[in-house]
Amino acid sequence: MDLLISFLETTGFAQMTWGNAIMILVGLVFIYLAITKEFEPLLLVPIGMGAIVGNIPSVESMALGVYDEGSVLQYIYFGVSNGIYPPLIFLGIGAMTDFSTMLSNPKLILLGAAAQIGIFLTLLGALFLGFTGAEAGAIGIIGGADGPTAIFLSAKLAPHLLGAIAIAAYSYMALVPVLQPPVMYLLTSKRERLIRMKPPRHVSQREKIIFPIAGFLIAALIAPGSLTLVGMLFFGNLLKESCVTERLANSARNAMVDIVTILLGFSVGASTQADNFLTPQSLKIFGLGAVSFIVATAGGVLFAKFMNLFLKDKINPLIGAAGVSAVPDSARVVQMIGQKEDPENFLLMHAMAPNVAGVLGSAIGAGVLWSVLVGG
Amino acid sequence: MNGIENILEQEGIGIAITGMSIVFTALLLITFYIAFLPTLLKQLDRVLPEEKSRHQRADGKVSEEEDLMIAAAIATAFRRRHKLKETP
């Protein structure tokens, strides 16, 4: 009888806390949103399932959770806590990305830079709420709207906040179609939303091949902290554009990126154990995350309007919203809103330029914050 | 510590302005580089003419297979709102 009682005491039912139950519910909501609403399913399903797995109370004498020394989950989480997975995902993103629209209309790159204001204003907001410099930098990067970059920088600057920052970043990326449109409507007039842009020019293969090398040299020499992320992004792109490493590019953008996404999503989800995750700090991070997405969107749109003051061929300011690097969701939102106003207006290709520039901008921003705040 | 005091203590304003400036500078340089790239390549073409890649068609047009792939990619981007039809 004693044996049975001691066994029952070790079951998850006996040790379940309200916090664990809430986090399991959060995991279920993620899976529900991913399946029924198709919000970032490739990420929300692994994260949701990870959150459920991570919140089953573990037995003290057994190494089971991501924070237990020597557990299997801890080994999987190693790639997150040491910032290994994000550069591998960047390699895959590079092998998927077509920089043609950006190369054909380089001034749109500036929209990707303007949207990074979300990172730096959120940093100030986080400092205002009492976070340390390093924590504020890690929280600020949520405004870059780039999950792998957010994970990479939090692993370096504030590993104890990694779970909350990663969940906030991916949740808001999934909510881009909800968060961005009100800001876009608020900051643009109907006339501006109707602007049609010139079709992009043809970009030669030689330009596409030279760009990843030159782009990397410029970005990494200015902000060496961005070397890992930007280097992998451009390496992946070189594999794609060189036309002679198609097999490697294929592996990078398909099998490899899928495997890393599974491991990253699942282990980030499993790291959201209630006692680490359900804290007032997490609530503040979620609040700041929402603000950062709104500020980043507004930054891109307003900068497009500012550029229009000087341009002969006007830019549709909606594409400024794609400066946040949620690829390709924010570009899709631009296309959707543009077509609501004028079904014949195709903004998707134009929006991809600030969108991929945003990826670059957020990686450079992360590099800058890492250099400045490490040890802070 | 929190509020404005914490921002000043941690040199938040300086970090934000420096960070934003570096991001802008890097992307501005990339913008200039891309803007001048076609001119540079024209000069380079005189010394080192571009060879047609064995992966490209000689007439510069895309193959039917590539055409279908592009159509499929566009349809996916539009979230299946368009139907693809193969024409004879």
JSON list of C-alpha atoms in Angstrom, two decimals, chain A residues 129-334:
[
{"chain": "A", "resi": 129, "resn": "LEU", "atom": "CA", "xyz": [9.73, 49.24, -16.73]},
{"chain": "A", "resi": 130, "resn": "GLY", "atom": "CA", "xyz": [12.85, 48.42, -14.72]},
{"chain": "A", "resi": 131, "resn": "PHE", "atom": "CA", "xyz": [14.64, 45.76, -16.79]},
{"chain": "A", "resi": 132, "resn": "THR", "atom": "CA", "xyz": [18.43, 45.76, -16.91]},
{"chain": "A", "resi": 133, "resn": "GLY", "atom": "CA", "xyz": [20.22, 46.89, -20.07]},
{"chain": "A", "resi": 134, "resn": "ALA", "atom": "CA", "xyz": [20.89, 43.34, -21.29]},
{"chain": "A", "resi": 135, "resn": "GLU", "atom": "CA", "xyz": [17.31, 42.25, -20.56]},
{"chain": "A", "resi": 136, "resn": "ALA", "atom": "CA", "xyz": [15.94, 45.35, -22.30]},
{"chain": "A", "resi": 137, "resn": "GLY", "atom": "CA", "xyz": [18.06, 44.62, -25.39]},
{"chain": "A", "resi": 138, "resn": "ALA", "atom": "CA", "xyz": [16.77, 41.05, -25.54]},
{"chain": "A", "resi": 139, "resn": "ILE", "atom": "CA", "xyz": [13.16, 42.25, -25.15]},
{"chain": "A", "resi": 140, "resn": "GLY", "atom": "CA", "xyz": [13.64, 45.03, -27.69]},
{"chain": "A", "resi": 141, "resn": "ILE", "atom": "CA", "xyz": [14.56, 42.58, -30.41]},
{"chain": "A", "resi": 142, "resn": "ILE", "atom": "CA", "xyz": [10.96, 41.31, -30.38]},
{"chain": "A", "resi": 143, "resn": "GLY", "atom": "CA", "xyz": [10.32, 44.49, -32.39]},
{"chain": "A", "resi": 144, "resn": "GLY", "atom": "CA", "xyz": [12.48, 43.02, -35.14]},
{"chain": "A", "resi": 145, "resn": "ALA", "atom": "CA", "xyz": [9.61, 40.53, -35.69]},
{"chain": "A", "resi": 146, "resn": "ASP", "atom": "CA", "xyz": [12.09, 37.78, -36.32]},
{"chain": "A", "resi": 147, "resn": "GLY", "atom": "CA", "xyz": [11.83, 34.67, -34.14]},
{"chain": "A", "resi": 148, "resn": "PRO", "atom": "CA", "xyz": [15.32, 33.19, -34.72]},
{"chain": "A", "resi": 149, "resn": "THR", "atom": "CA", "xyz": [16.97, 36.60, -34.14]},
{"chain": "A", "resi": 150, "resn": "ALA", "atom": "CA", "xyz": [14.97, 37.08, -30.92]},
{"chain": "A", "resi": 151, "resn": "ILE", "atom": "CA", "xyz": [16.03, 33.63, -29.67]},
{"chain": "A", "resi": 152, "resn": "PHE", "atom": "CA", "xyz": [19.65, 34.19, -30.67]},
{"chain": "A", "resi": 153, "resn": "LEU", "atom": "CA", "xyz": [19.93, 37.51, -28.85]},
{"chain": "A", "resi": 154, "resn": "SER", "atom": "CA", "xyz": [18.03, 36.40, -25.73]},
{"chain": "A", "resi": 155, "resn": "ALA", "atom": "CA", "xyz": [20.31, 33.35, -25.47]},
{"chain": "A", "resi": 156, "resn": "LYS", "atom": "CA", "xyz": [23.27, 35.72, -25.45]},
{"chain": "A", "resi": 157, "resn": "LEU", "atom": "CA", "xyz": [21.90, 38.57, -23.32]},
{"chain": "A", "resi": 158, "resn": "ALA", "atom": "CA", "xyz": [19.13, 37.26, -21.06]},
{"chain": "A", "resi": 159, "resn": "PRO", "atom": "CA", "xyz": [18.83, 33.44, -21.14]},
{"chain": "A", "resi": 160, "resn": "HIS", "atom": "CA", "xyz": [16.43, 33.50, -18.17]},
{"chain": "A", "resi": 161, "resn": "LEU", "atom": "CA", "xyz": [13.89, 35.42, -20.30]},
{"chain": "A", "resi": 162, "resn": "LEU", "atom": "CA", "xyz": [14.35, 33.31, -23.42]},
{"chain": "A", "resi": 163, "resn": "GLY", "atom": "CA", "xyz": [11.09, 31.35, -23.11]},
{"chain": "A", "resi": 164, "resn": "ALA", "atom": "CA", "xyz": [8.93, 34.45, -22.64]},
{"chain": "A", "resi": 165, "resn": "ILE", "atom": "CA", "xyz": [10.69, 36.40, -25.39]},
{"chain": "A", "resi": 166, "resn": "ALA", "atom": "CA", "xyz": [10.51, 33.53, -27.89]},
{"chain": "A", "resi": 167, "resn": "ILE", "atom": "CA", "xyz": [6.83, 32.89, -27.19]},
{"chain": "A", "resi": 168, "resn": "ALA", "atom": "CA", "xyz": [6.03, 36.61, -27.41]},
{"chain": "A", "resi": 169, "resn": "ALA", "atom": "CA", "xyz": [7.98, 36.98, -30.69]},
{"chain": "A", "resi": 170, "resn": "TYR", "atom": "CA", "xyz": [6.35, 33.98, -32.36]},
{"chain": "A", "resi": 171, "resn": "SER", "atom": "CA", "xyz": [2.87, 34.77, -31.03]},
{"chain": "A", "resi": 172, "resn": "TYR", "atom": "CA", "xyz": [2.96, 38.28, -32.39]},
{"chain": "A", "resi": 173, "resn": "MET", "atom": "CA", "xyz": [4.45, 37.07, -35.69]},
{"chain": "A", "resi": 174, "resn": "ALA", "atom": "CA", "xyz": [1.45, 34.78, -35.95]},
{"chain": "A", "resi": 175, "resn": "LEU", "atom": "CA", "xyz": [-0.77, 37.78, -35.18]},
{"chain": "A", "resi": 176, "resn": "VAL", "atom": "CA", "xyz": [0.74, 40.04, -37.86]},
{"chain": "A", "resi": 177, "resn": "PRO", "atom": "CA", "xyz": [-2.52, 39.90, -39.91]},
{"chain": "A", "resi": 178, "resn": "VAL", "atom": "CA", "xyz": [-4.37, 41.17, -36.83]},
{"chain": "A", "resi": 179, "resn": "LEU", "atom": "CA", "xyz": [-1.86, 43.68, -35.44]},
{"chain": "A", "resi": 180, "resn": "GLN", "atom": "CA", "xyz": [-0.72, 45.47, -38.57]},
{"chain": "A", "resi": 181, "resn": "PRO", "atom": "CA", "xyz": [-3.86, 46.45, -40.55]},
{"chain": "A", "resi": 182, "resn": "PRO", "atom": "CA", "xyz": [-5.30, 48.93, -38.00]},
{"chain": "A", "resi": 183, "resn": "VAL", "atom": "CA", "xyz": [-1.96, 50.79, -37.87]},
{"chain": "A", "resi": 184, "resn": "MET", "atom": "CA", "xyz": [-1.73, 50.79, -41.67]},
{"chain": "A", "resi": 185, "resn": "TYR", "atom": "CA", "xyz": [-5.25, 52.18, -42.09]},
{"chain": "A", "resi": 186, "resn": "LEU", "atom": "CA", "xyz": [-4.71, 54.75, -39.38]},
{"chain": "A", "resi": 187, "resn": "LEU", "atom": "CA", "xyz": [-1.55, 56.16, -40.92]},
{"chain": "A", "resi": 188, "resn": "THR", "atom": "CA", "xyz": [-2.49, 56.18, -44.61]},
{"chain": "A", "resi": 189, "resn": "SER", "atom": "CA", "xyz": [-5.16, 57.90, -46.66]},
{"chain": "A", "resi": 190, "resn": "LYS", "atom": "CA", "xyz": [-7.23, 56.08, -49.28]},
{"chain": "A", "resi": 191, "resn": "ARG", "atom": "CA", "xyz": [-5.36, 57.98, -52.00]},
{"chain": "A", "resi": 192, "resn": "GLU", "atom": "CA", "xyz": [-2.03, 56.74, -50.66]},
{"chain": "A", "resi": 193, "resn": "ARG", "atom": "CA", "xyz": [-3.26, 53.15, -50.47]},
{"chain": "A", "resi": 194, "resn": "LEU", "atom": "CA", "xyz": [-4.22, 53.35, -54.14]},
{"chain": "A", "resi": 195, "resn": "ILE", "atom": "CA", "xyz": [-0.71, 54.28, -55.33]},
{"chain": "A", "resi": 196, "resn": "ARG", "atom": "CA", "xyz": [0.53, 51.88, -58.00]},
{"chain": "A", "resi": 197, "resn": "MET", "atom": "CA", "xyz": [4.24, 51.27, -58.22]},
{"chain": "A", "resi": 198, "resn": "LYS", "atom": "CA", "xyz": [6.42, 50.69, -61.27]},
{"chain": "A", "resi": 199, "resn": "PRO", "atom": "CA", "xyz": [7.12, 47.03, -61.99]},
{"chain": "A", "resi": 200, "resn": "PRO", "atom": "CA", "xyz": [10.58, 45.92, -60.79]},
{"chain": "A", "resi": 201, "resn": "ARG", "atom": "CA", "xyz": [13.39, 45.85, -63.36]},
{"chain": "A", "resi": 202, "resn": "HIS", "atom": "CA", "xyz": [15.07, 42.64, -64.48]},
{"chain": "A", "resi": 203, "resn": "VAL", "atom": "CA", "xyz": [17.98, 41.65, -62.23]},
{"chain": "A", "resi": 204, "resn": "SER", "atom": "CA", "xyz": [20.87, 39.75, -63.81]},
{"chain": "A", "resi": 205, "resn": "GLN", "atom": "CA", "xyz": [22.17, 36.51, -62.35]},
{"chain": "A", "resi": 206, "resn": "ARG", "atom": "CA", "xyz": [25.55, 38.12, -61.87]},
{"chain": "A", "resi": 207, "resn": "GLU", "atom": "CA", "xyz": [24.00, 40.79, -59.59]},
{"chain": "A", "resi": 208, "resn": "LYS", "atom": "CA", "xyz": [22.27, 38.08, -57.58]},
{"chain": "A", "resi": 209, "resn": "ILE", "atom": "CA", "xyz": [25.53, 36.17, -57.13]},
{"chain": "A", "resi": 210, "resn": "ILE", "atom": "CA", "xyz": [27.65, 39.17, -56.16]},
{"chain": "A", "resi": 211, "resn": "PHE", "atom": "CA", "xyz": [25.07, 40.60, -53.74]},
{"chain": "A", "resi": 212, "resn": "PRO", "atom": "CA", "xyz": [25.31, 38.02, -50.91]},
{"chain": "A", "resi": 213, "resn": "ILE", "atom": "CA", "xyz": [29.08, 38.39, -50.77]},
{"chain": "A", "resi": 214, "resn": "ALA", "atom": "CA", "xyz": [29.18, 42.19, -50.93]},
{"chain": "A", "resi": 215, "resn": "GLY", "atom": "CA", "xyz": [26.10, 42.54, -48.69]},
{"chain": "A", "resi": 216, "resn": "PHE", "atom": "CA", "xyz": [27.71, 40.31, -46.08]},
{"chain": "A", "resi": 217, "resn": "LEU", "atom": "CA", "xyz": [30.98, 42.26, -46.16]},
{"chain": "A", "resi": 218, "resn": "ILE", "atom": "CA", "xyz": [29.20, 45.59, -45.68]},
{"chain": "A", "resi": 219, "resn": "ALA", "atom": "CA", "xyz": [26.91, 44.37, -42.88]},
{"chain": "A", "resi": 220, "resn": "ALA", "atom": "CA", "xyz": [29.51, 42.33, -40.98]},
{"chain": "A", "resi": 221, "resn": "LEU", "atom": "CA", "xyz": [32.23, 44.95, -41.20]},
{"chain": "A", "resi": 222, "resn": "ILE", "atom": "CA", "xyz": [29.89, 47.63, -39.84]},
{"chain": "A", "resi": 223, "resn": "ALA", "atom": "CA", "xyz": [28.32, 45.43, -37.14]},
{"chain": "A", "resi": 224, "resn": "PRO", "atom": "CA", "xyz": [30.56, 42.38, -36.48]},
{"chain": "A", "resi": 225, "resn": "GLY", "atom": "CA", "xyz": [28.06, 41.14, -33.90]},
{"chain": "A", "resi": 226, "resn": "SER", "atom": "CA", "xyz": [25.71, 40.32, -36.76]},
{"chain": "A", "resi": 227, "resn": "LEU", "atom": "CA", "xyz": [28.34, 38.09, -38.41]},
{"chain": "A", "resi": 228, "resn": "THR", "atom": "CA", "xyz": [26.77, 34.75, -37.43]},
{"chain": "A", "resi": 229, "resn": "LEU", "atom": "CA", "xyz": [23.22, 35.53, -38.49]},
{"chain": "A", "resi": 230, "resn": "VAL", "atom": "CA", "xyz": [24.00, 37.64, -41.54]},
{"chain": "A", "resi": 231, "resn": "GLY", "atom": "CA", "xyz": [26.81, 35.29, -42.59]},
{"chain": "A", "resi": 232, "resn": "MET", "atom": "CA", "xyz": [24.53, 32.27, -42.57]},
{"chain": "A", "resi": 233, "resn": "LEU", "atom": "CA", "xyz": [21.72, 34.19, -44.31]},
{"chain": "A", "resi": 234, "resn": "PHE", "atom": "CA", "xyz": [23.98, 35.27, -47.16]},
{"chain": "A", "resi": 235, "resn": "PHE", "atom": "CA", "xyz": [25.75, 31.90, -47.32]},
{"chain": "A", "resi": 236, "resn": "GLY", "atom": "CA", "xyz": [22.35, 30.24, -47.85]},
{"chain": "A", "resi": 237, "resn": "ASN", "atom": "CA", "xyz": [21.54, 32.80, -50.52]},
{"chain": "A", "resi": 238, "resn": "LEU", "atom": "CA", "xyz": [24.84, 32.22, -52.29]},
{"chain": "A", "resi": 239, "resn": "LEU", "atom": "CA", "xyz": [24.10, 28.48, -52.36]},
{"chain": "A", "resi": 240, "resn": "LYS", "atom": "CA", "xyz": [20.80, 29.32, -54.07]},
{"chain": "A", "resi": 241, "resn": "GLU", "atom": "CA", "xyz": [22.00, 31.94, -56.51]},
{"chain": "A", "resi": 242, "resn": "SER", "atom": "CA", "xyz": [25.30, 30.37, -57.55]},
{"chain": "A", "resi": 243, "resn": "CYS", "atom": "CA", "xyz": [23.28, 27.76, -59.55]},
{"chain": "A", "resi": 244, "resn": "VAL", "atom": "CA", "xyz": [26.04, 25.19, -58.96]},
{"chain": "A", "resi": 245, "resn": "THR", "atom": "CA", "xyz": [25.11, 24.10, -55.41]},
{"chain": "A", "resi": 246, "resn": "GLU", "atom": "CA", "xyz": [21.44, 23.41, -55.96]},
{"chain": "A", "resi": 247, "resn": "ARG", "atom": "CA", "xyz": [21.61, 20.20, -53.89]},
{"chain": "A", "resi": 248, "resn": "LEU", "atom": "CA", "xyz": [23.01, 22.05, -50.88]},
{"chain": "A", "resi": 249, "resn": "ALA", "atom": "CA", "xyz": [20.52, 24.89, -51.28]},
{"chain": "A", "resi": 250, "resn": "ASN", "atom": "CA", "xyz": [17.69, 22.36, -51.48]},
{"chain": "A", "resi": 251, "resn": "SER", "atom": "CA", "xyz": [18.81, 20.63, -48.28]},
{"chain": "A", "resi": 252, "resn": "ALA", "atom": "CA", "xyz": [19.24, 23.95, -46.48]},
{"chain": "A", "resi": 253, "resn": "ARG", "atom": "CA", "xyz": [15.79, 25.29, -47.40]},
{"chain": "A", "resi": 254, "resn": "ASN", "atom": "CA", "xyz": [13.89, 22.04, -47.00]},
{"chain": "A", "resi": 255, "resn": "ALA", "atom": "CA", "xyz": [15.15, 19.17, -44.84]},
{"chain": "A", "resi": 256, "resn": "MET", "atom": "CA", "xyz": [17.54, 21.13, -42.65]},
{"chain": "A", "resi": 257, "resn": "VAL", "atom": "CA", "xyz": [15.32, 24.08, -41.92]},
{"chain": "A", "resi": 258, "resn": "ASP", "atom": "CA", "xyz": [12.44, 21.70, -41.14]},
{"chain": "A", "resi": 259, "resn": "ILE", "atom": "CA", "xyz": [14.51, 19.64, -38.70]},
{"chain": "A", "resi": 260, "resn": "VAL", "atom": "CA", "xyz": [15.85, 22.72, -36.93]},
{"chain": "A", "resi": 261, "resn": "THR", "atom": "CA", "xyz": [12.36, 24.28, -36.78]},
{"chain": "A", "resi": 262, "resn": "ILE", "atom": "CA", "xyz": [11.01, 21.14, -35.12]},
{"chain": "A", "resi": 263, "resn": "LEU", "atom": "CA", "xyz": [13.82, 21.04, -32.55]},
{"chain": "A", "resi": 264, "resn": "LEU", "atom": "CA", "xyz": [13.71, 24.77, -31.90]},
{"chain": "A", "resi": 265, "resn": "GLY", "atom": "CA", "xyz": [9.93, 25.06, -31.66]},
{"chain": "A", "resi": 266, "resn": "PHE", "atom": "CA", "xyz": [9.51, 22.03, -29.46]},
{"chain": "A", "resi": 267, "resn": "SER", "atom": "CA", "xyz": [12.32, 22.87, -27.04]},
{"chain": "A", "resi": 268, "resn": "VAL", "atom": "CA", "xyz": [11.28, 26.53, -26.77]},
{"chain": "A", "resi": 269, "resn": "GLY", "atom": "CA", "xyz": [7.77, 25.32, -25.94]},
{"chain": "A", "resi": 270, "resn": "ALA", "atom": "CA", "xyz": [9.15, 22.88, -23.39]},
{"chain": "A", "resi": 271, "resn": "SER", "atom": "CA", "xyz": [11.12, 25.69, -21.75]},
{"chain": "A", "resi": 272, "resn": "THR", "atom": "CA", "xyz": [7.90, 27.47, -20.74]},
{"chain": "A", "resi": 273, "resn": "GLN", "atom": "CA", "xyz": [7.58, 25.62, -17.45]},
{"chain": "A", "resi": 274, "resn": "ALA", "atom": "CA", "xyz": [5.04, 27.48, -15.33]},
{"chain": "A", "resi": 275, "resn": "ASP", "atom": "CA", "xyz": [7.40, 28.36, -12.47]},
{"chain": "A", "resi": 276, "resn": "ASN", "atom": "CA", "xyz": [9.83, 29.98, -14.92]},
{"chain": "A", "resi": 277, "resn": "PHE", "atom": "CA", "xyz": [7.29, 31.42, -17.32]},
{"chain": "A", "resi": 278, "resn": "LEU", "atom": "CA", "xyz": [4.27, 32.64, -15.34]},
{"chain": "A", "resi": 279, "resn": "THR", "atom": "CA", "xyz": [5.88, 35.68, -13.78]},
{"chain": "A", "resi": 280, "resn": "PRO", "atom": "CA", "xyz": [5.02, 39.41, -13.80]},
{"chain": "A", "resi": 281, "resn": "GLN", "atom": "CA", "xyz": [8.11, 39.86, -16.01]},
{"chain": "A", "resi": 282, "resn": "SER", "atom": "CA", "xyz": [6.55, 37.69, -18.71]},
{"chain": "A", "resi": 283, "resn": "LEU", "atom": "CA", "xyz": [3.40, 39.84, -18.68]},
{"chain": "A", "resi": 284, "resn": "LYS", "atom": "CA", "xyz": [5.52, 42.96, -19.14]},
{"chain": "A", "resi": 285, "resn": "ILE", "atom": "CA", "xyz": [7.41, 41.26, -22.00]},
{"chain": "A", "resi": 286, "resn": "PHE", "atom": "CA", "xyz": [4.13, 40.39, -23.74]},
{"chain": "A", "resi": 287, "resn": "GLY", "atom": "CA", "xyz": [2.91, 43.98, -23.35]},
{"chain": "A", "resi": 288, "resn": "LEU", "atom": "CA", "xyz": [6.16, 45.39, -24.70]},
{"chain": "A", "resi": 289, "resn": "GLY", "atom": "CA", "xyz": [6.11, 42.87, -27.56]},
{"chain": "A", "resi": 290, "resn": "ALA", "atom": "CA", "xyz": [2.71, 44.09, -28.78]},
{"chain": "A", "resi": 291, "resn": "VAL", "atom": "CA", "xyz": [3.85, 47.71, -28.57]},
{"chain": "A", "resi": 292, "resn": "SER", "atom": "CA", "xyz": [7.07, 46.89, -30.46]},
{"chain": "A", "resi": 293, "resn": "PHE", "atom": "CA", "xyz": [5.18, 45.37, -33.41]},
{"chain": "A", "resi": 294, "resn": "ILE", "atom": "CA", "xyz": [2.89, 48.40, -33.61]},
{"chain": "A", "resi": 295, "resn": "VAL", "atom": "CA", "xyz": [5.80, 50.86, -33.39]},
{"chain": "A", "resi": 296, "resn": "ALA", "atom": "CA", "xyz": [7.79, 48.94, -36.02]},
{"chain": "A", "resi": 297, "resn": "THR", "atom": "CA", "xyz": [4.81, 48.93, -38.41]},
{"chain": "A", "resi": 298, "resn": "ALA", "atom": "CA", "xyz": [4.21, 52.63, -37.85]},
{"chain": "A", "resi": 299, "resn": "GLY", "atom": "CA", "xyz": [7.93, 53.35, -38.35]},
{"chain": "A", "resi": 300, "resn": "GLY", "atom": "CA", "xyz": [7.94, 51.68, -41.77]},
{"chain": "A", "resi": 301, "resn": "VAL", "atom": "CA", "xyz": [4.72, 53.30, -42.97]},
{"chain": "A", "resi": 302, "resn": "LEU", "atom": "CA", "xyz": [5.66, 56.78, -41.78]},
{"chain": "A", "resi": 303, "resn": "PHE", "atom": "CA", "xyz": [9.12, 56.54, -43.33]},
{"chain": "A", "resi": 304, "resn": "ALA", "atom": "CA", "xyz": [7.56, 55.57, -46.67]},
{"chain": "A", "resi": 305, "resn": "LYS", "atom": "CA", "xyz": [5.40, 58.70, -46.47]},
{"chain": "A", "resi": 306, "resn": "PHE", "atom": "CA", "xyz": [8.49, 60.73, -45.61]},
{"chain": "A", "resi": 307, "resn": "MET", "atom": "CA", "xyz": [10.36, 59.32, -48.63]},
{"chain": "A", "resi": 308, "resn": "ASN", "atom": "CA", "xyz": [7.41, 60.22, -50.85]},
{"chain": "A", "resi": 309, "resn": "LEU", "atom": "CA", "xyz": [8.06, 63.89, -50.07]},
{"chain": "A", "resi": 310, "resn": "PHE", "atom": "CA", "xyz": [11.24, 63.62, -52.15]},
{"chain": "A", "resi": 311, "resn": "LEU", "atom": "CA", "xyz": [10.41, 60.94, -54.72]},
{"chain": "A", "resi": 312, "resn": "LYS", "atom": "CA", "xyz": [9.09, 61.43, -58.23]},
{"chain": "A", "resi": 313, "resn": "ASP", "atom": "CA", "xyz": [7.84, 57.84, -58.48]},
{"chain": "A", "resi": 314, "resn": "LYS", "atom": "CA", "xyz": [5.82, 57.54, -55.30]},
{"chain": "A", "resi": 315, "resn": "ILE", "atom": "CA", "xyz": [5.95, 54.52, -53.03]},
{"chain": "A", "resi": 316, "resn": "ASN", "atom": "CA", "xyz": [2.72, 53.02, -51.76]},
{"chain": "A", "resi": 317, "resn": "PRO", "atom": "CA", "xyz": [3.22, 53.67, -48.02]},
{"chain": "A", "resi": 318, "resn": "LEU", "atom": "CA", "xyz": [1.51, 50.38, -47.16]},
{"chain": "A", "resi": 319, "resn": "ILE", "atom": "CA", "xyz": [4.69, 48.55, -48.13]},
{"chain": "A", "resi": 320, "resn": "GLY", "atom": "CA", "xyz": [6.49, 50.29, -45.26]},
{"chain": "A", "resi": 321, "resn": "ALA", "atom": "CA", "xyz": [4.62, 47.91, -42.95]},
{"chain": "A", "resi": 322, "resn": "ALA", "atom": "CA", "xyz": [6.52, 45.02, -44.55]},
{"chain": "A", "resi": 323, "resn": "GLY", "atom": "CA", "xyz": [9.73, 46.48, -43.11]},
{"chain": "A", "resi": 324, "resn": "VAL", "atom": "CA", "xyz": [9.10, 44.37, -40.02]},
{"chain": "A", "resi": 325, "resn": "SER", "atom": "CA", "xyz": [10.84, 41.16, -40.94]},
{"chain": "A", "resi": 326, "resn": "ALA", "atom": "CA", "xyz": [7.98, 38.71, -40.45]},
{"chain": "A", "resi": 327, "resn": "VAL", "atom": "CA", "xyz": [8.61, 37.05, -43.84]},
{"chain": "A", "resi": 328, "resn": "PRO", "atom": "CA", "xyz": [6.38, 36.72, -45.80]},
{"chain": "A", "resi": 329, "resn": "ASP", "atom": "CA", "xyz": [3.36, 37.39, -43.59]},
{"chain": "A", "resi": 330, "resn": "SER", "atom": "CA", "xyz": [3.72, 41.16, -43.42]},
{"chain": "A", "resi": 331, "resn": "ALA", "atom": "CA", "xyz": [4.21, 41.34, -47.21]},
{"chain": "A", "resi": 332, "resn": "ARG", "atom": "CA", "xyz": [1.03, 39.30, -47.58]},
{"chain": "A", "resi": 333, "resn": "VAL", "atom": "CA", "xyz": [-0.84, 41.72, -45.31]},
{"chain": "A", "resi": 334, "resn": "VAL", "atom": "CA", "xyz": [0.31, 44.60, -47.54]}
]
